[in-house]
Amino acid sequence: KAGVTQTPRYLIKTRGQQVTLSCSPISGHRSVSWYQQTPGQGLQFLFEYFSETQRNKGNFPGRFSGRQFSNSRSEMNVSTLELGDSALYLCASSLSLAESTDTQYFGPGTRLTVL
Amino acid sequence: AQTVTQSQPEMSVQEAETVTLSCTYDTSESDYYLFWYKQPPSRQMILVIRQEAYKQQNATENRFSVNFQKAAKSFSLKISDSQLGDAAMYFCAYIGNSNYQLIWGAGTKLIIKP
């Protein structure tokens, strides 16, 4: 099976712009989660989607949003970019059938740099 | 709120030796899972091992094993016969049944000396 894929792998934007990141889960996986990784704050949870519904959201401003499509692919959007949004954005997928605690498998990440 | 603590920012070990990485967590939940993930320089987060809280038996995966002490809320990772390819950041993570999110430790950088 193909793993989790994320596009693009690298992105450079300027302050004030917006950006959309994409994540394709492992085939058959219905849950997609997003995490932000920075040297200062470590790994922080952004949000989780299951069957096109957001089930949980982390403590991030409203500039960060996401959605999930019927094929389980997910996108996250960051509007009005700030320098502090520079980070590695990781997407993870899991089966998440009866259990919410299915193992999460990660994509290679998108490295976002805001200038 | 749940927390995960990794108190060793960096560890080093001689190739072929054994090393143990520490992790403690705090939770009031009774049903949860614990994970160790490895992140090499490529930044790809790779699952190393998973432990279900309801299982008393410690999980093992080849050279990787855990020492899960539920009462002490401790979850250490032992790597036997360390190899150069084991060099990476290792993250301990927790997930409960209530909110679908992984809660992460700060990570331990593992250096393998040839």
PDB file of C-alpha atoms in Angstrom:
ATOM      1  CA  LYS A   1       0.000   0.000   0.000  1.00  0.00           C
ATOM      2  CA  ALA A   2       1.168   3.502  -0.707  1.00  0.00           C
ATOM      3  CA  GLY A   3       1.885   5.597   2.337  1.00  0.00           C
ATOM      4  CA  VAL A   4       0.550   8.999   3.295  1.00  0.00           C
ATOM      5  CA  THR A   5       1.449  11.613   0.721  1.00  0.00           C
ATOM      6  CA  GLN A   6       1.695  15.339   1.224  1.00  0.00           C
ATOM      7  CA  THR A   7       2.016  18.075  -1.341  1.00  0.00           C
ATOM      8  CA  PRO A   8       3.852  20.260  -1.800  1.00  0.00           C
ATOM      9  CA  ARG A   9       6.954  19.157   0.094  1.00  0.00           C
ATOM     10  CA  TYR A  10       8.390  22.652   0.309  1.00  0.00           C
ATOM     11  CA  LEU A  11       6.734  26.031   0.152  1.00  0.00           C
ATOM     12  CA  ILE A  12       7.963  29.601   0.489  1.00  0.00           C
ATOM     13  CA  LYS A  13       5.434  32.368   1.063  1.00  0.00           C
ATOM     14  CA  THR A  14       5.488  35.956   2.246  1.00  0.00           C
ATOM     15  CA  ARG A  15       3.657  37.457   5.184  1.00  0.00           C
ATOM     16  CA  GLY A  16      -0.002  38.142   4.521  1.00  0.00           C
ATOM     17  CA  GLN A  17      -0.376  35.469   1.855  1.00  0.00           C
ATOM     18  CA  GLN A  18      -2.425  32.338   2.253  1.00  0.00           C
ATOM     19  CA  VAL A  19      -1.426  28.736   1.658  1.00  0.00           C
ATOM     20  CA  THR A  20      -3.146  25.402   1.100  1.00  0.00           C
ATOM     21  CA  LEU A  21      -1.499  22.104   1.958  1.00  0.00           C
ATOM     22  CA  SER A  22      -2.771  18.753   0.767  1.00  0.00           C
ATOM     23  CA  CYS A  23      -2.712  15.287   2.296  1.00  0.00           C
ATOM     24  CA  SER A  24      -3.732  11.946   0.794  1.00  0.00           C
ATOM     25  CA  PRO A  25      -4.171   9.209   3.403  1.00  0.00           C
ATOM     26  CA  ILE A  26      -3.326   5.551   3.123  1.00  0.00           C
ATOM     27  CA  SER A  27      -5.977   3.764   1.081  1.00  0.00           C
ATOM     28  CA  GLY A  28      -8.857   2.745   3.345  1.00  0.00           C
ATOM     29  CA  HIS A  29      -7.949   5.142   6.128  1.00  0.00           C
ATOM     30  CA  ARG A  30     -10.774   7.479   7.047  1.00  0.00           C
ATOM     31  CA  SER A  31      -9.175   9.703   9.659  1.00  0.00           C
ATOM     32  CA  VAL A  32      -6.695  12.455   8.890  1.00  0.00           C
ATOM     33  CA  SER A  33      -4.888  14.518  11.506  1.00  0.00           C
ATOM     34  CA  TRP A  34      -2.644  17.545  11.118  1.00  0.00           C
ATOM     35  CA  TYR A  35       0.260  18.589  13.334  1.00  0.00           C
ATOM     36  CA  GLN A  36       2.587  21.560  13.345  1.00  0.00           C
ATOM     37  CA  GLN A  37       6.228  21.024  14.287  1.00  0.00           C
ATOM     38  CA  THR A  38       8.509  23.906  15.230  1.00  0.00           C
ATOM     39  CA  PRO A  39      11.826  24.009  17.125  1.00  0.00           C
ATOM     40  CA  GLY A  40      10.315  26.192  19.829  1.00  0.00           C
ATOM     41  CA  GLN A  41       6.905  24.617  20.388  1.00  0.00           C
ATOM     42  CA  GLY A  42       7.584  21.043  19.324  1.00  0.00           C
ATOM     43  CA  LEU A  43       4.708  19.012  17.916  1.00  0.00           C
ATOM     44  CA  GLN A  44       1.261  20.510  18.285  1.00  0.00           C
ATOM     45  CA  PHE A  45      -2.084  19.144  17.174  1.00  0.00           C
ATOM     46  CA  LEU A  46      -4.025  21.245  14.677  1.00  0.00           C
ATOM     47  CA  PHE A  47      -7.172  19.242  13.860  1.00  0.00           C
ATOM     48  CA  GLU A  48      -8.562  15.833  13.028  1.00  0.00           C
ATOM     49  CA  TYR A  49     -11.133  14.840  10.419  1.00  0.00           C
ATOM     50  CA  PHE A  50     -13.169  11.694  10.042  1.00  0.00           C
ATOM     51  CA  SER A  51     -15.717  11.161   7.277  1.00  0.00           C
ATOM     52  CA  GLU A  52     -15.567  14.836   6.311  1.00  0.00           C
ATOM     53  CA  THR A  53     -16.299  15.976   9.884  1.00  0.00           C
ATOM     54  CA  GLN A  54     -13.885  17.765  12.168  1.00  0.00           C
ATOM     55  CA  ARG A  55     -13.880  15.811  15.416  1.00  0.00           C
ATOM     56  CA  ASN A  56     -11.301  17.802  17.304  1.00  0.00           C
ATOM     57  CA  LYS A  57      -9.365  21.026  16.975  1.00  0.00           C
ATOM     58  CA  GLY A  58      -6.209  22.190  18.682  1.00  0.00           C
ATOM     59  CA  ASN A  59      -5.488  25.573  20.147  1.00  0.00           C
ATOM     60  CA  PHE A  60      -4.708  27.502  16.984  1.00  0.00           C
ATOM     61  CA  PRO A  61      -6.196  30.764  15.705  1.00  0.00           C
ATOM     62  CA  GLY A  62      -8.998  30.786  13.184  1.00  0.00           C
ATOM     63  CA  ARG A  63      -6.497  31.497  10.410  1.00  0.00           C
ATOM     64  CA  PHE A  64      -5.853  27.771  10.432  1.00  0.00           C
ATOM     65  CA  SER A  65      -8.622  25.753   8.857  1.00  0.00           C
ATOM     66  CA  GLY A  66      -9.062  22.415   7.196  1.00  0.00           C
ATOM     67  CA  ARG A  67     -11.444  20.154   5.425  1.00  0.00           C
ATOM     68  CA  GLN A  68     -11.776  16.579   4.318  1.00  0.00           C
ATOM     69  CA  PHE A  69     -13.246  15.323   1.090  1.00  0.00           C
ATOM     70  CA  SER A  70     -15.388  12.271   0.446  1.00  0.00           C
ATOM     71  CA  ASN A  71     -12.328  10.307  -0.712  1.00  0.00           C
ATOM     72  CA  SER A  72     -10.689  11.071   2.698  1.00  0.00           C
ATOM     73  CA  ARG A  73      -8.127  13.432   1.182  1.00  0.00           C
ATOM     74  CA  SER A  74      -7.628  16.482   3.353  1.00  0.00           C
ATOM     75  CA  GLU A  75      -6.465  20.027   2.941  1.00  0.00           C
ATOM     76  CA  MET A  76      -5.412  22.600   5.466  1.00  0.00           C
ATOM     77  CA  ASN A  77      -5.390  26.304   4.808  1.00  0.00           C
ATOM     78  CA  VAL A  78      -3.545  29.066   6.573  1.00  0.00           C
ATOM     79  CA  SER A  79      -4.656  32.593   5.780  1.00  0.00           C
ATOM     80  CA  THR A  80      -2.806  35.840   6.431  1.00  0.00           C
ATOM     81  CA  LEU A  81       0.494  34.106   7.015  1.00  0.00           C
ATOM     82  CA  GLU A  82       2.753  35.251   9.832  1.00  0.00           C
ATOM     83  CA  LEU A  83       6.469  34.646  10.307  1.00  0.00           C
ATOM     84  CA  GLY A  84       5.646  32.323  13.211  1.00  0.00           C
ATOM     85  CA  ASP A  85       3.742  30.007  10.882  1.00  0.00           C
ATOM     86  CA  SER A  86       7.036  28.778   9.459  1.00  0.00           C
ATOM     87  CA  ALA A  87       7.073  25.120  10.392  1.00  0.00           C
ATOM     88  CA  LEU A  88       6.936  21.527   9.270  1.00  0.00           C
ATOM     89  CA  TYR A  89       3.313  20.525   8.823  1.00  0.00           C
ATOM     90  CA  LEU A  90       2.717  16.830   9.279  1.00  0.00           C
ATOM     91  CA  CYS A  91      -0.320  14.891   8.190  1.00  0.00           C
ATOM     92  CA  ALA A  92      -1.221  11.487   9.608  1.00  0.00           C
ATOM     93  CA  SER A  93      -3.886   8.979   8.707  1.00  0.00           C
ATOM     94  CA  SER A  94      -5.485   6.116  10.604  1.00  0.00           C
ATOM     95  CA  LEU A  95      -8.224   3.576  10.085  1.00  0.00           C
ATOM     96  CA  SER A  96     -10.248   4.884  13.013  1.00  0.00           C
ATOM     97  CA  LEU A  97     -13.160   2.502  12.790  1.00  0.00           C
ATOM     98  CA  ALA A  98     -14.570   1.485  16.165  1.00  0.00           C
ATOM     99  CA  GLU A  99     -11.591   2.882  18.058  1.00  0.00           C
ATOM    100  CA  SER A 100     -10.448   6.458  18.106  1.00  0.00           C
ATOM    101  CA  THR A 101      -6.995   5.310  19.091  1.00  0.00           C
ATOM    102  CA  ASP A 102      -5.933   3.610  15.901  1.00  0.00           C
ATOM    103  CA  THR A 103      -2.273   4.073  15.107  1.00  0.00           C
ATOM    104  CA  GLN A 104      -1.473   7.181  13.117  1.00  0.00           C
ATOM    105  CA  TYR A 105       0.859   6.890  10.144  1.00  0.00           C
ATOM    106  CA  PHE A 106       2.615   9.997   8.970  1.00  0.00           C
ATOM    107  CA  GLY A 107       3.425  11.583   5.655  1.00  0.00           C
ATOM    108  CA  PRO A 108       6.779  13.189   4.864  1.00  0.00           C
ATOM    109  CA  GLY A 109       5.549  16.657   5.816  1.00  0.00           C
ATOM    110  CA  THR A 110       5.372  20.041   4.119  1.00  0.00           C
ATOM    111  CA  ARG A 111       8.077  22.504   5.047  1.00  0.00           C
ATOM    112  CA  LEU A 112       6.539  26.007   5.008  1.00  0.00           C
ATOM    113  CA  THR A 113       8.777  29.047   5.166  1.00  0.00           C
ATOM    114  CA  VAL A 114       7.207  32.469   5.617  1.00  0.00           C
ATOM    115  CA  LEU A 115       9.379  35.433   4.667  1.00  0.00           C
TER     116      LEU A 115
ATOM    117  CA  ALA B   1      -5.006  17.702  30.772  1.00  0.00           C
ATOM    118  CA  GLN B   2      -2.676  14.986  29.619  1.00  0.00           C
ATOM    119  CA  THR B   3       1.046  15.635  29.419  1.00  0.00           C
ATOM    120  CA  VAL B   4       4.066  13.699  28.173  1.00  0.00           C
ATOM    121  CA  THR B   5       7.575  14.346  29.466  1.00  0.00           C
ATOM    122  CA  GLN B   6      10.872  13.237  27.988  1.00  0.00           C
ATOM    123  CA  SER B   7      13.590  14.361  30.356  1.00  0.00           C
ATOM    124  CA  GLN B   8      16.580  13.421  28.182  1.00  0.00           C
ATOM    125  CA  PRO B   9      17.148  15.974  25.398  1.00  0.00           C
ATOM    126  CA  GLU B  10      20.036  13.911  24.036  1.00  0.00           C
ATOM    127  CA  MET B  11      21.467  10.443  24.515  1.00  0.00           C
ATOM    128  CA  SER B  12      24.454   8.748  22.943  1.00  0.00           C
ATOM    129  CA  VAL B  13      25.361   5.087  22.707  1.00  0.00           C
ATOM    130  CA  GLN B  14      28.099   3.015  21.161  1.00  0.00           C
ATOM    131  CA  GLU B  15      27.105   0.976  18.134  1.00  0.00           C
ATOM    132  CA  ALA B  16      25.918  -2.531  19.121  1.00  0.00           C
ATOM    133  CA  GLU B  17      25.222  -1.439  22.700  1.00  0.00           C
ATOM    134  CA  THR B  18      21.857  -1.050  24.417  1.00  0.00           C
ATOM    135  CA  VAL B  19      20.222   2.264  25.248  1.00  0.00           C
ATOM    136  CA  THR B  20      17.057   3.193  27.127  1.00  0.00           C
ATOM    137  CA  LEU B  21      15.035   6.333  26.456  1.00  0.00           C
ATOM    138  CA  SER B  22      12.726   7.583  29.203  1.00  0.00           C
ATOM    139  CA  CYS B  23       9.180   8.875  29.029  1.00  0.00           C
ATOM    140  CA  THR B  24       6.646   9.713  31.691  1.00  0.00           C
ATOM    141  CA  TYR B  25       3.074  10.825  31.214  1.00  0.00           C
ATOM    142  CA  ASP B  26       0.208  12.143  33.223  1.00  0.00           C
ATOM    143  CA  THR B  27      -3.431  11.302  32.649  1.00  0.00           C
ATOM    144  CA  SER B  28      -6.651  10.613  34.490  1.00  0.00           C
ATOM    145  CA  GLU B  29      -7.962   8.409  31.689  1.00  0.00           C
ATOM    146  CA  SER B  30      -8.013   4.661  32.119  1.00  0.00           C
ATOM    147  CA  ASP B  31      -8.039   3.716  28.448  1.00  0.00           C
ATOM    148  CA  TYR B  32      -5.223   5.020  26.312  1.00  0.00           C
ATOM    149  CA  TYR B  33      -2.348   4.109  24.030  1.00  0.00           C
ATOM    150  CA  LEU B  34       1.314   5.031  24.077  1.00  0.00           C
ATOM    151  CA  PHE B  35       3.678   5.228  21.140  1.00  0.00           C
ATOM    152  CA  TRP B  36       7.295   5.747  20.301  1.00  0.00           C
ATOM    153  CA  TYR B  37       7.951   7.443  16.979  1.00  0.00           C
ATOM    154  CA  LYS B  38      11.303   7.961  15.314  1.00  0.00           C
ATOM    155  CA  GLN B  39      12.120  11.024  13.211  1.00  0.00           C
ATOM    156  CA  PRO B  40      15.385  10.752  11.259  1.00  0.00           C
ATOM    157  CA  PRO B  41      16.994  13.730   9.496  1.00  0.00           C
ATOM    158  CA  SER B  42      14.593  13.205   6.589  1.00  0.00           C
ATOM    159  CA  ARG B  43      11.860  14.386   9.031  1.00  0.00           C
ATOM    160  CA  GLN B  44       9.595  11.449   8.174  1.00  0.00           C
ATOM    161  CA  MET B  45       7.839  10.384  11.386  1.00  0.00           C
ATOM    162  CA  ILE B  46       8.077   6.605  11.673  1.00  0.00           C
ATOM    163  CA  LEU B  47       6.184   4.414  14.140  1.00  0.00           C
ATOM    164  CA  VAL B  48       8.553   2.354  16.276  1.00  0.00           C
ATOM    165  CA  ILE B  49       6.273   0.656  18.770  1.00  0.00           C
ATOM    166  CA  ARG B  50       2.805   0.858  20.294  1.00  0.00           C
ATOM    167  CA  GLN B  51       1.506  -0.131  23.739  1.00  0.00           C
ATOM    168  CA  GLU B  52      -2.117  -0.494  24.776  1.00  0.00           C
ATOM    169  CA  ALA B  53      -2.650   0.585  28.404  1.00  0.00           C
ATOM    170  CA  TYR B  54      -4.945  -2.345  29.142  1.00  0.00           C
ATOM    171  CA  LYS B  55      -2.220  -4.849  28.236  1.00  0.00           C
ATOM    172  CA  GLN B  56       0.179  -5.732  31.020  1.00  0.00           C
ATOM    173  CA  GLN B  57       2.634  -7.368  28.633  1.00  0.00           C
ATOM    174  CA  ASN B  58       5.321  -5.053  27.334  1.00  0.00           C
ATOM    175  CA  ALA B  59       5.339  -4.556  23.564  1.00  0.00           C
ATOM    176  CA  THR B  60       8.338  -5.647  21.518  1.00  0.00           C
ATOM    177  CA  GLU B  61       9.310  -5.120  17.886  1.00  0.00           C
ATOM    178  CA  ASN B  62      12.558  -6.842  16.962  1.00  0.00           C
ATOM    179  CA  ARG B  63      15.348  -4.848  18.679  1.00  0.00           C
ATOM    180  CA  PHE B  64      12.883  -2.402  20.227  1.00  0.00           C
ATOM    181  CA  SER B  65      11.021  -3.068  23.453  1.00  0.00           C
ATOM    182  CA  VAL B  66       9.239  -1.012  26.066  1.00  0.00           C
ATOM    183  CA  ASN B  67       9.043  -1.068  29.828  1.00  0.00           C
ATOM    184  CA  PHE B  68       5.483   0.017  30.580  1.00  0.00           C
ATOM    185  CA  GLN B  69       4.809   0.803  34.221  1.00  0.00           C
ATOM    186  CA  LYS B  70       1.179   1.896  34.355  1.00  0.00           C
ATOM    187  CA  ALA B  71       1.034   2.772  38.042  1.00  0.00           C
ATOM    188  CA  ALA B  72       4.168   4.873  37.763  1.00  0.00           C
ATOM    189  CA  LYS B  73       2.989   6.309  34.410  1.00  0.00           C
ATOM    190  CA  SER B  74       6.300   5.443  32.854  1.00  0.00           C
ATOM    191  CA  PHE B  75       6.942   4.218  29.312  1.00  0.00           C
ATOM    192  CA  SER B  76      10.608   3.724  28.416  1.00  0.00           C
ATOM    193  CA  LEU B  77      12.020   2.464  25.130  1.00  0.00           C
ATOM    194  CA  LYS B  78      14.922   0.043  25.028  1.00  0.00           C
ATOM    195  CA  ILE B  79      16.940  -0.302  21.842  1.00  0.00           C
ATOM    196  CA  SER B  80      19.175  -3.361  21.746  1.00  0.00           C
ATOM    197  CA  ASP B  81      22.163  -3.842  19.443  1.00  0.00           C
ATOM    198  CA  SER B  82      22.090  -0.172  18.396  1.00  0.00           C
ATOM    199  CA  GLN B  83      22.757   0.488  14.734  1.00  0.00           C
ATOM    200  CA  LEU B  84      23.897   3.615  12.915  1.00  0.00           C
ATOM    201  CA  GLY B  85      20.478   3.802  11.280  1.00  0.00           C
ATOM    202  CA  ASP B  86      18.856   4.203  14.693  1.00  0.00           C
ATOM    203  CA  ALA B  87      20.241   7.732  14.959  1.00  0.00           C
ATOM    204  CA  ALA B  88      17.216  10.047  15.062  1.00  0.00           C
ATOM    205  CA  MET B  89      14.896  12.063  17.266  1.00  0.00           C
ATOM    206  CA  TYR B  90      12.642   9.793  19.277  1.00  0.00           C
ATOM    207  CA  PHE B  91       9.258  11.032  20.398  1.00  0.00           C
ATOM    208  CA  CYS B  92       7.013   9.518  23.015  1.00  0.00           C
ATOM    209  CA  ALA B  93       3.314  10.129  22.359  1.00  0.00           C
ATOM    210  CA  TYR B  94       0.008   9.528  24.139  1.00  0.00           C
ATOM    211  CA  ILE B  95      -3.523   9.226  22.841  1.00  0.00           C
ATOM    212  CA  GLY B  96      -6.653   8.680  24.881  1.00  0.00           C
ATOM    213  CA  ASN B  97     -10.071   7.618  23.759  1.00  0.00           C
ATOM    214  CA  SER B  98     -11.608  11.001  24.324  1.00  0.00           C
ATOM    215  CA  ASN B  99     -10.147  13.456  21.855  1.00  0.00           C
ATOM    216  CA  TYR B 100      -8.439  11.798  18.871  1.00  0.00           C
ATOM    217  CA  GLN B 101      -5.165  13.710  19.172  1.00  0.00           C
ATOM    218  CA  LEU B 102      -1.629  12.602  19.874  1.00  0.00           C
ATOM    219  CA  ILE B 103       0.058  14.430  22.756  1.00  0.00           C
ATOM    220  CA  TRP B 104       3.809  14.561  22.309  1.00  0.00           C
ATOM    221  CA  GLY B 105       6.912  14.686  24.419  1.00  0.00           C
ATOM    222  CA  ALA B 106       9.700  17.108  23.523  1.00  0.00           C
ATOM    223  CA  GLY B 107      11.823  14.357  22.003  1.00  0.00           C
ATOM    224  CA  THR B 108      15.196  12.764  22.668  1.00  0.00           C
ATOM    225  CA  LYS B 109      18.003  13.010  20.147  1.00  0.00           C
ATOM    226  CA  LEU B 110      19.771   9.671  19.904  1.00  0.00           C
ATOM    227  CA  ILE B 111      23.370   9.666  18.697  1.00  0.00           C
ATOM    228  CA  ILE B 112      25.032   6.404  17.693  1.00  0.00           C
ATOM    229  CA  LYS B 113      28.819   6.338  17.982  1.00  0.00           C
ATOM    230  CA  PRO B 114      30.564   4.035  15.489  1.00  0.00           C
TER     231      PRO B 114
END
